Coordinates of C-alpha atoms and ligand atoms in Angstrom, one line a residue:
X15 CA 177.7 85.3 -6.0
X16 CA 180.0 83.5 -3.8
X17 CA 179.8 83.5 0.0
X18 CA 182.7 84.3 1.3
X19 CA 186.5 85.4 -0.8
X20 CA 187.5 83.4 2.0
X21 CA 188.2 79.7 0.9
X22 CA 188.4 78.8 4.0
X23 CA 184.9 80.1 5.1
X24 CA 183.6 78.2 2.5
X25 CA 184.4 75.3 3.7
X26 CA 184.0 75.9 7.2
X27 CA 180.6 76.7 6.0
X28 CA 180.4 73.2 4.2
X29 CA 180.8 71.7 7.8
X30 CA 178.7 73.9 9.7
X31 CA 175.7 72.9 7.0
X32 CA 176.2 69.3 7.7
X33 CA 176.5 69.6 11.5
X34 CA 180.1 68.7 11.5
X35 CA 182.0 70.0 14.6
X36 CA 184.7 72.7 13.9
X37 CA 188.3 71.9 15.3
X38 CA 190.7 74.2 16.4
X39 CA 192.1 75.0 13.2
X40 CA 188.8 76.2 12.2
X41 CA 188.5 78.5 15.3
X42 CA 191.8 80.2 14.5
X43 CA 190.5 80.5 10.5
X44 CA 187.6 82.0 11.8
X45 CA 189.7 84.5 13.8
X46 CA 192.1 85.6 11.1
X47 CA 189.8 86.4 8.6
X48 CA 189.1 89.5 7.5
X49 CA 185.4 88.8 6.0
X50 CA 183.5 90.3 8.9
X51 CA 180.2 89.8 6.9
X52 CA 180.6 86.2 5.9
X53 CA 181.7 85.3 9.9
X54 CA 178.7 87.2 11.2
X55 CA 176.6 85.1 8.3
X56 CA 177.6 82.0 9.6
X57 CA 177.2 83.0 13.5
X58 CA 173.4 84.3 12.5
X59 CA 172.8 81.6 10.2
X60 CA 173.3 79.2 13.8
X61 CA 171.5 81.4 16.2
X62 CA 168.7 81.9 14.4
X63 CA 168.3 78.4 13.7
X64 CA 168.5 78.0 18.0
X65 CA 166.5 80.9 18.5
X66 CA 165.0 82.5 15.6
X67 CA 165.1 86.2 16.6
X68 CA 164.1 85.9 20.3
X69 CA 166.8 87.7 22.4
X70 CA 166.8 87.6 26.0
X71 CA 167.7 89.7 29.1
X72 CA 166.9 90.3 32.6
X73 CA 166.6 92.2 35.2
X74 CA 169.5 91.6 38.1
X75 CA 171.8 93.2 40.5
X76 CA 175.5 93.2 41.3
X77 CA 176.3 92.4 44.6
X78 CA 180.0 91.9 45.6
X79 CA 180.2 91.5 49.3
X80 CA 183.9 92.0 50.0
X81 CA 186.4 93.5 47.5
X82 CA 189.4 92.1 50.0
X83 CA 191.1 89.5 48.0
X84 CA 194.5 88.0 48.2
X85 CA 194.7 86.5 44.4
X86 CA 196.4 89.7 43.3
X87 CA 195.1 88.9 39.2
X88 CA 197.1 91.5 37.1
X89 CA 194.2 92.3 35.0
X90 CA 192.0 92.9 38.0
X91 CA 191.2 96.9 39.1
X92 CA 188.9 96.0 42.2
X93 CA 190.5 93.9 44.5
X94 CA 191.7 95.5 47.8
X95 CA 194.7 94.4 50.5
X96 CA 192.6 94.2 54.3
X97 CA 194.4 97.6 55.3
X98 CA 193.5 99.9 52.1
X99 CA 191.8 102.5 53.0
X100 CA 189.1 101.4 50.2
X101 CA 188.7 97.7 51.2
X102 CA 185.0 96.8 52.7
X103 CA 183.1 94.1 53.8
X104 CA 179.4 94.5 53.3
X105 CA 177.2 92.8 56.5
X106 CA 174.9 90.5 56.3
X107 CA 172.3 93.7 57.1
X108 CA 173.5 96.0 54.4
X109 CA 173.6 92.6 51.8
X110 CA 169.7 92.3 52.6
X111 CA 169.1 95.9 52.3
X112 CA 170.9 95.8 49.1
X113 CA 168.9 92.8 48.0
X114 CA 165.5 94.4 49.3
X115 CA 165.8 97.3 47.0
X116 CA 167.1 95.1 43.9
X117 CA 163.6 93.2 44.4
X118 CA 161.8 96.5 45.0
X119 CA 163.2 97.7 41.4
X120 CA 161.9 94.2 39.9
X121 CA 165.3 92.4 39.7
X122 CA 164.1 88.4 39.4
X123 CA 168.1 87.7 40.5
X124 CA 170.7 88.9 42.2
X125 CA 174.3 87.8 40.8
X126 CA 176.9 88.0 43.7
X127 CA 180.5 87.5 43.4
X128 CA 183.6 88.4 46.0
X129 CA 186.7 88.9 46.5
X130 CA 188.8 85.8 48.2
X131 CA 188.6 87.3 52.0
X132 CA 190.3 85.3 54.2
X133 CA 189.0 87.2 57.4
X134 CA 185.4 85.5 56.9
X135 CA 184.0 82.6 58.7
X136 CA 181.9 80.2 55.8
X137 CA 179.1 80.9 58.1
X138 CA 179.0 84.6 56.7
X139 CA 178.5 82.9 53.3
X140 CA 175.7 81.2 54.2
X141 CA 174.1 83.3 56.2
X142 CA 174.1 85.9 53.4
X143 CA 172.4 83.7 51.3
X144 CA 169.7 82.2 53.9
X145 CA 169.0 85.5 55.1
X146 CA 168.7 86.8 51.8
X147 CA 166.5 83.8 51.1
X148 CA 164.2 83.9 53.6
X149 CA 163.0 87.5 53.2
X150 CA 163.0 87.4 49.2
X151 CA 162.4 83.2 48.4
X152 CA 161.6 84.1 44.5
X153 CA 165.2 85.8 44.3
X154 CA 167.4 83.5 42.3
X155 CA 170.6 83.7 43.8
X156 CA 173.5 83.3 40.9
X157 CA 176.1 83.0 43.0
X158 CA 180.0 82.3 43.6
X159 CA 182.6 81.4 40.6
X160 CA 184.2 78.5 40.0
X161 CA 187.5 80.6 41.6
X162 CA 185.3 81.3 45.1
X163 CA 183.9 77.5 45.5
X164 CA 187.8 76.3 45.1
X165 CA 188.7 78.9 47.8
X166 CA 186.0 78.0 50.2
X167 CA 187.0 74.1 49.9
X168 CA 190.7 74.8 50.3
X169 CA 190.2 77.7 52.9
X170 CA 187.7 76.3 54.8
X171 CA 189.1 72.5 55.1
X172 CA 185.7 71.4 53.2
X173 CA 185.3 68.7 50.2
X174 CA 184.1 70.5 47.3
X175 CA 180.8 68.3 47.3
X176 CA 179.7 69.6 50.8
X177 CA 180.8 73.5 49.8
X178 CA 178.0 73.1 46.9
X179 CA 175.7 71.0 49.1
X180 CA 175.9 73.5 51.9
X181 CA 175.9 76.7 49.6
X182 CA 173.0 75.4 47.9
X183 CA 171.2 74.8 51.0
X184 CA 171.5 78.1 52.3
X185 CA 170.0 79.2 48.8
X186 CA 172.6 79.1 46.1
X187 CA 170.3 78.5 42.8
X188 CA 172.8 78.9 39.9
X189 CA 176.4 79.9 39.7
X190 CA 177.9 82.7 37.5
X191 CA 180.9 81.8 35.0
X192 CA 183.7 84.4 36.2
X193 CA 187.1 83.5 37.3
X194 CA 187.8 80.9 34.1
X195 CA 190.0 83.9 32.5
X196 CA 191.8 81.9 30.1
X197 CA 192.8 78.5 30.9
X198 CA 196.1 77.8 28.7
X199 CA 198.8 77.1 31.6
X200 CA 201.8 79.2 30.4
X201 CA 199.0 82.8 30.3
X202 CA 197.4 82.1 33.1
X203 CA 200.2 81.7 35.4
X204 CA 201.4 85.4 34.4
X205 CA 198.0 87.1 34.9
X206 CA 196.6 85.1 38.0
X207 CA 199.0 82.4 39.2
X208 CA 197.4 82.4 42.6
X209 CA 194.1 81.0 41.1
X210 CA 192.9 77.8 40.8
X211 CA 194.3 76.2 37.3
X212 CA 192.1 75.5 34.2
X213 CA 191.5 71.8 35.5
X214 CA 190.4 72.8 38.2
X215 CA 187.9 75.5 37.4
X216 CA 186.4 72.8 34.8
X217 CA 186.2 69.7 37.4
X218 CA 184.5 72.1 40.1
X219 CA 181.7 73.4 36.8
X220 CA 181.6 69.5 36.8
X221 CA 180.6 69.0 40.2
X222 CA 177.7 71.8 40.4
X223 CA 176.3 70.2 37.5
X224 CA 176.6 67.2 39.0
X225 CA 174.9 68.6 42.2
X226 CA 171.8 70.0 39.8
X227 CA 173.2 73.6 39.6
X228 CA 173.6 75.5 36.2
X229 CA 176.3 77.6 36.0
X230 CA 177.7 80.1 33.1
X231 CA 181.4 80.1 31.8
X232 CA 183.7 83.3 30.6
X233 CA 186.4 83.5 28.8
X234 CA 188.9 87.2 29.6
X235 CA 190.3 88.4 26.0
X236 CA 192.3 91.0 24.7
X237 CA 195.3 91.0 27.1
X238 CA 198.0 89.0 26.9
X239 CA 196.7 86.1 25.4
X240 CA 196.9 84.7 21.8
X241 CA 194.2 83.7 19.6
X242 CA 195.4 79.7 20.0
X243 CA 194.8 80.5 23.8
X244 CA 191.1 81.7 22.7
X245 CA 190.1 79.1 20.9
X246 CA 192.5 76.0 23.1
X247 CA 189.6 77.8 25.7
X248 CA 186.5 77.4 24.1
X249 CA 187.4 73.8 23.2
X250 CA 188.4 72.9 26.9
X251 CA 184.7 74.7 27.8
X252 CA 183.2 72.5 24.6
X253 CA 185.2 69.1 26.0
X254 CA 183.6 69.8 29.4
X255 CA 179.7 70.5 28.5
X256 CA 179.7 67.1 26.4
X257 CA 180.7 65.7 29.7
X258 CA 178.7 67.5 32.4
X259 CA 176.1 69.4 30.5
X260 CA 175.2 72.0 32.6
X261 CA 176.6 75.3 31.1
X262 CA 173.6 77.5 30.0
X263 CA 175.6 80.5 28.5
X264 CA 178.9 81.8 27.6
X265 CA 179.9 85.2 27.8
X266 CA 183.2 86.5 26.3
X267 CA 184.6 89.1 28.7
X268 CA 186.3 92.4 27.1
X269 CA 189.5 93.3 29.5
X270 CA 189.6 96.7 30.6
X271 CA 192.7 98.1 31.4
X272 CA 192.2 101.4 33.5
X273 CA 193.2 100.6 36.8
X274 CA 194.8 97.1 36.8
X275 CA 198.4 96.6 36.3
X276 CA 198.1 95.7 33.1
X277 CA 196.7 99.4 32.2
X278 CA 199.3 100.0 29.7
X279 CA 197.7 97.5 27.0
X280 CA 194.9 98.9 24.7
X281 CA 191.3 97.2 25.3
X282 CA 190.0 94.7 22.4
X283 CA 188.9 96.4 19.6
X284 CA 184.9 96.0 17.9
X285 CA 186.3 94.0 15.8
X286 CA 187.9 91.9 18.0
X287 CA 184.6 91.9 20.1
X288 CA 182.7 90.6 17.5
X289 CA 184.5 88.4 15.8
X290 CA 184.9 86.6 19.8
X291 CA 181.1 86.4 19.6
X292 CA 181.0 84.8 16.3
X293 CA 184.0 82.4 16.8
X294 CA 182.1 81.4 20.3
X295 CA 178.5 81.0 18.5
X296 CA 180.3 78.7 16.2
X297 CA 182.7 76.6 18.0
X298 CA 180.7 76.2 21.1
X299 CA 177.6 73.9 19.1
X300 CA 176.8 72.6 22.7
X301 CA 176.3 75.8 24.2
X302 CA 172.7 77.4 23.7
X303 CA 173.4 81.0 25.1
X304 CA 176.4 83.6 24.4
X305 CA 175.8 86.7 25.8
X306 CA 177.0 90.1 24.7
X307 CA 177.6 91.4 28.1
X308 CA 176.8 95.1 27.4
X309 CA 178.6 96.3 30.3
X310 CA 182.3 95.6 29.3
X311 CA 180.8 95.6 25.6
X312 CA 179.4 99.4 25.8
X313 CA 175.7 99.4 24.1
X314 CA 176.7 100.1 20.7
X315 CA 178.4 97.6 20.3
X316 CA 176.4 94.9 22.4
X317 CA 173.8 95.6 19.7
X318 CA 175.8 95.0 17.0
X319 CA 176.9 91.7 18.4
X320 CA 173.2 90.6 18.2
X321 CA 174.1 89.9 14.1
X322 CA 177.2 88.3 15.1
X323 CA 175.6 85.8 16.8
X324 CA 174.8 86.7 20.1
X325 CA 170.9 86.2 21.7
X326 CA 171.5 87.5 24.9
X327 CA 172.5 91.4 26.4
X328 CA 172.8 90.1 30.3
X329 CA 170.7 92.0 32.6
X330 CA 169.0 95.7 32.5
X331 CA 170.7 96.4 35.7
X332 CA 169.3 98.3 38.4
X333 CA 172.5 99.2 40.2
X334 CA 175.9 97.2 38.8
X335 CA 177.7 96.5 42.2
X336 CA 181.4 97.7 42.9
X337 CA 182.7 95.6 40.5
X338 CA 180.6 96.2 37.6
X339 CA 181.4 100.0 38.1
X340 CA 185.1 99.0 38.0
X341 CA 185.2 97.8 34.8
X342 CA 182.2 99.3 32.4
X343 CA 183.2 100.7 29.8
X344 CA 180.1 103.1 29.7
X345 CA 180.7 106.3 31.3
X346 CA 178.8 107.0 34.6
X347 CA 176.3 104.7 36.2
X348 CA 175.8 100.9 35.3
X349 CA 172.4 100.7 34.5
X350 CA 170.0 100.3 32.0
X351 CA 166.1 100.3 32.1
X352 CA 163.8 98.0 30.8
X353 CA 162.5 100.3 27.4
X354 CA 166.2 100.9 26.9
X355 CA 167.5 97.5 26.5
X356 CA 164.3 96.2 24.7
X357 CA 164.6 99.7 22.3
X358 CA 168.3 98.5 21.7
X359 CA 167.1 94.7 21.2
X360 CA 164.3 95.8 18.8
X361 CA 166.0 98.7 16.6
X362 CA 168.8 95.6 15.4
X363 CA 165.6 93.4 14.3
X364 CA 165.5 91.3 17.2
X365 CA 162.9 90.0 19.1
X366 CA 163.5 91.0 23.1
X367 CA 162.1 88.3 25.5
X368 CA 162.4 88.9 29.4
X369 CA 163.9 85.7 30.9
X370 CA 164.8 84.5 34.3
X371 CA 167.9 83.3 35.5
X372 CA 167.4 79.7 33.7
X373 CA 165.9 81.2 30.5
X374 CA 162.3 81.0 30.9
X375 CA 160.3 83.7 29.5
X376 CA 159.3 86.6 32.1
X377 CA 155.4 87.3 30.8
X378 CA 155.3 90.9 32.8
X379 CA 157.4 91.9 29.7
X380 CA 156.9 92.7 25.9
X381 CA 158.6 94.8 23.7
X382 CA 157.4 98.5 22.9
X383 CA 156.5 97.7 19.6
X384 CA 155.5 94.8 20.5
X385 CA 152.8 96.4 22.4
X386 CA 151.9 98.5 19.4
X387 CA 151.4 96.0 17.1
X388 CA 149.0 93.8 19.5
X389 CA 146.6 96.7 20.7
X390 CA 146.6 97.8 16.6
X391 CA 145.8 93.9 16.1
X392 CA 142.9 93.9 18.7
X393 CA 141.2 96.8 17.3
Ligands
LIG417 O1 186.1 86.7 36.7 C1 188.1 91.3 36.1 C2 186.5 89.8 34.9 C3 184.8 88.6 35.9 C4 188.4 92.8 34.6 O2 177.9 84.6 34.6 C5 187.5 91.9 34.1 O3 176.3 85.8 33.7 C6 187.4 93.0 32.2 O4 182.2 86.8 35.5 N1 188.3 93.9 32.6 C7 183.6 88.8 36.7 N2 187.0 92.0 32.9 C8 182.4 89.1 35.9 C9 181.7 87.9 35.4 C10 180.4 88.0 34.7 C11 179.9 89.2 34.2 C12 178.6 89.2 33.7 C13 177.8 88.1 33.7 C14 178.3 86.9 34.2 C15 177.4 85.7 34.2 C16 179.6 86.8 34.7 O5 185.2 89.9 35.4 C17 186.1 88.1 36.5 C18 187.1 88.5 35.5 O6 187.2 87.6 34.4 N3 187.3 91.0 35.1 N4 188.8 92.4 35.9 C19 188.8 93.9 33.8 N5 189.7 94.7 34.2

C-alpha cells in the first residue's frame, strides 16, 4: 500500500526518516495537501518518537491585570481606551486575592499577561509579582510577552537586560509566548503596526533565555495572513531556538473574530487547525512541546489534534481571566476540571501526565483509568 497519493509526502517522509530538516517548500507542501491522514501520520509518527503517548497539562489561571492598552491590534476584542467605561486595572490586593484562590483550587501557576497601560509605574509590576510571591513562593509565575518586556524597556527608559533582571527578581519564573502574531513585515504592520516588529520579539526571547528564563512562542492564524507567512514564521521561531534554546512549547493560536475589527472574516476551520498542528510538529524539529490550546481550539477539536501531533492541551483552568473569556471559543465559562481533561486525554489513546510549568511530571495526578488499572493490578 502506498503512504501517501501525495508524491510529495512521500518524500517529505524520505527526509523526516533520515532526520533531514524540512525547508520552507516542504512547510507549504505540507499545507496544501489534501491527505489529512498521511500529514497526521507523519506528525504522530514524530511525537511519539519524543513522547510516546504521554500528554501533558496543568492546572493554571488567567490573570490579566489591566485590559488598558494603547497598541490598538485589529484582531484584538479585549483591549480598552483609559476612559471606556469597561477598562480596569486590577490592584495589587485583588491580583493576590485572585492568586490566593487559583492556589486554593490547586493551580501550580498562574500565567499573567496585560494590556500596554501607560498610567502604571514599573513598581506596580513588580510589586504584583513579589507580593504574589511572597504569600504563594511554589506559584510559578509565567509571565509578561515578548510585546510587554519591549514596552516596559521602551516605556520605562530601562535596558531590556535590567527589565528581565528586575522582573525576575520580583518573581518572574517563565514567560508566556503571546504577542509574536505573525512576524512577516508587510501582515503585521496591518494587523498591529504599533507592536514591536518580528526582530524584535525574537532578540527580546533571546535575551530571557539568555537570562535563564524559558519562555513559549505563538503563532496568530487564520486572518489575514497567507500560508508563506505561516510557515516564513515557524522558520524565523526554528532559526531562533538553534540560537538561544530556550523555547519549551509552541502553541498555534486560532483567531477569533467576534468582537475585534476584523469580525467580518470566518475563524480557521478544523482543518486548518490541524493541519497548523501537524505542519508545526514537523517543521519545528527543535521544539519539544506544541500545545493544542483547547480554549481557542474548543475540546473536540483539541482532542483530535492529539493525532496530529500535538502532546500538550494547556491548562485545566480554574477560572480563564478576562482575556481568555474574550476569545474561547466554548460557550460559557473557561474552565475545565481535572477528570475532564484527563477523560478527553485518555478517550483519544493518550496517556495524560500532570506537569508543571517546565514540564516535570505532577505525581498528585493519574489518569481515571489509570487508577483502575493499578488498584485491579494490586489485587
Ligand atoms: O498574543 C488576541 C492572541 C494571545 C485574539 O504561552 C487572539 O502557554 C485569537 O499568548 N483570537 C494571548 N487569539 C494568549 C497567549 C497564550 C495562550 C495560551 C497559552 C500561552 C502560553 C499563551 O492571544 C495574544 C494574541 O496573539 N489573541 N486576540 C483573538 N481575537
Amino acid at each position: 500500500m502506498n503512504f501517501s497519493h501525495d508524491s510529495k509526502l512521500t518524500s517529505i517522509a524520505e527526509k523526516l526518516d533520515v532526520g533531514e530538516r524540512l525547508s520552507l517548500n516542504d512547510g507549504l507542501a505540507l499545507y496544501r495537501t489534501n491527505d489529512l491522514a498521511a500529514l497526521a501520520k507523519l506528525a504522530d509518527t514524530v511525537r511519539r518518537e519524543r513522547h510516546g503517548a504521554a500528554t501533558y497539562f496543568n492546572v493554571n489561571r488567567h490573570f490579566n491585570p489591566t485590559n488598558v492598552c494603547y497598541v490598538d491590534c485589529k484582531f484584538c476584542n479585549f483591549f480598552a481606551k483609559p476612559r471606556d467605561a469597561h477598562a480596569y486595572t486590577h490592584s495589587i490586593v485583588e491580583g493576590l486575592a485572585i492568586a490566593t484562590k487559583a492556589v486554593n483550587e490547586g493551580a501550580t501557576e498562574l500565567h499573567i499577561v496585560a494590556g500596554l497601560n501607560t498610567k502604571l509605574p514599573f513598581s506596580y509590576w513588580t510589586d504584583l509579582l513579589s507580593t504574589i510571591k511572597t504569600h504563594h513562593a511554589h506559584l510559578h509565575l509565567k509571565a509578561f510577552t515578548m510585546v510587554e518586556l519591549d514596552h516596559f524597556a521602551r516605556f520605562y527608559k530601562m535596558t531590556d537586560e535590567a527589565v528581565i533582571e528586575s522582573l525576575k527578581a520580583a518573581g518572574m519564573d517563565s514567560c508566556p509566548g503571546g504577542g509574536a502574531e505573525i512576524f512577516a513585515e508587510e501582515t503585521r504592520d496591518k494587523l498591529c503596526t504599533h507592536k514591536c516588529d518580528a526582530a524584535r520579539w525574537l532578540n527580546l526571547a533571546g535575551k530571557a533565555h539568555n537570562a535563564g528564563l524559558k519562555t513559549n512562542a505563538t503563532m496568530l492564524y487564520g486572518h489575514i495572513e497567507t500560508i508563506e507567512d505561516r510557515v516564513d514564521h515557524l522558520i524565523r521561531l526554528r532559526e531562533q531556538q538553534d540560537e538561544s534554546g530556550g523555547f519549551q512549547c509552541f502553541i498555534p493560536l486560532a483567531f477569533y473574530p467576534p468582537g475585534s475589527q476584523l469580525e467580518h472574516l470566518s475563524p480557521p476551520s478544523a482543518i486548518d487547525s490541524l493541519k497548523t498542528i501537524a505542519v508545526a510538529r514537523l517543521m519545528l524539529d527543535n521544539f519539544a512541546h506544541i500545545k493544542a490550546y483547547w480554549v481557542m481550539l474548543g475540546k473536540s477539536i483539541a482532542q483530535v489534534a492529539l493525532h496530529y501531533g500535538a502532546n500538550d492541551l494547556d491548562g485545566t483552568i480554574t477560572e480563564g481571566g478576562e482575556l481568555s473569556e474574550a476569545y474561547s471559543v466554548e460557550a460559557g465559562e473557561v474552565k475545565m476540571n481535572k477528570s475532564e481533561i484527563v477523560t478527553l486525554i485518555e478517550d483519544a489513546g493518550f496517556e495524560a501526565v500532570e506537569r508543571d510549568t517546565l514540564y516535570h511530571p505532577i505525581k498528585r495526578n493519574v489518569g481515571v483509568r489509570a487508577t483502575i488499572e493499578n488498584l485491579l493490578a494490586a489485587v
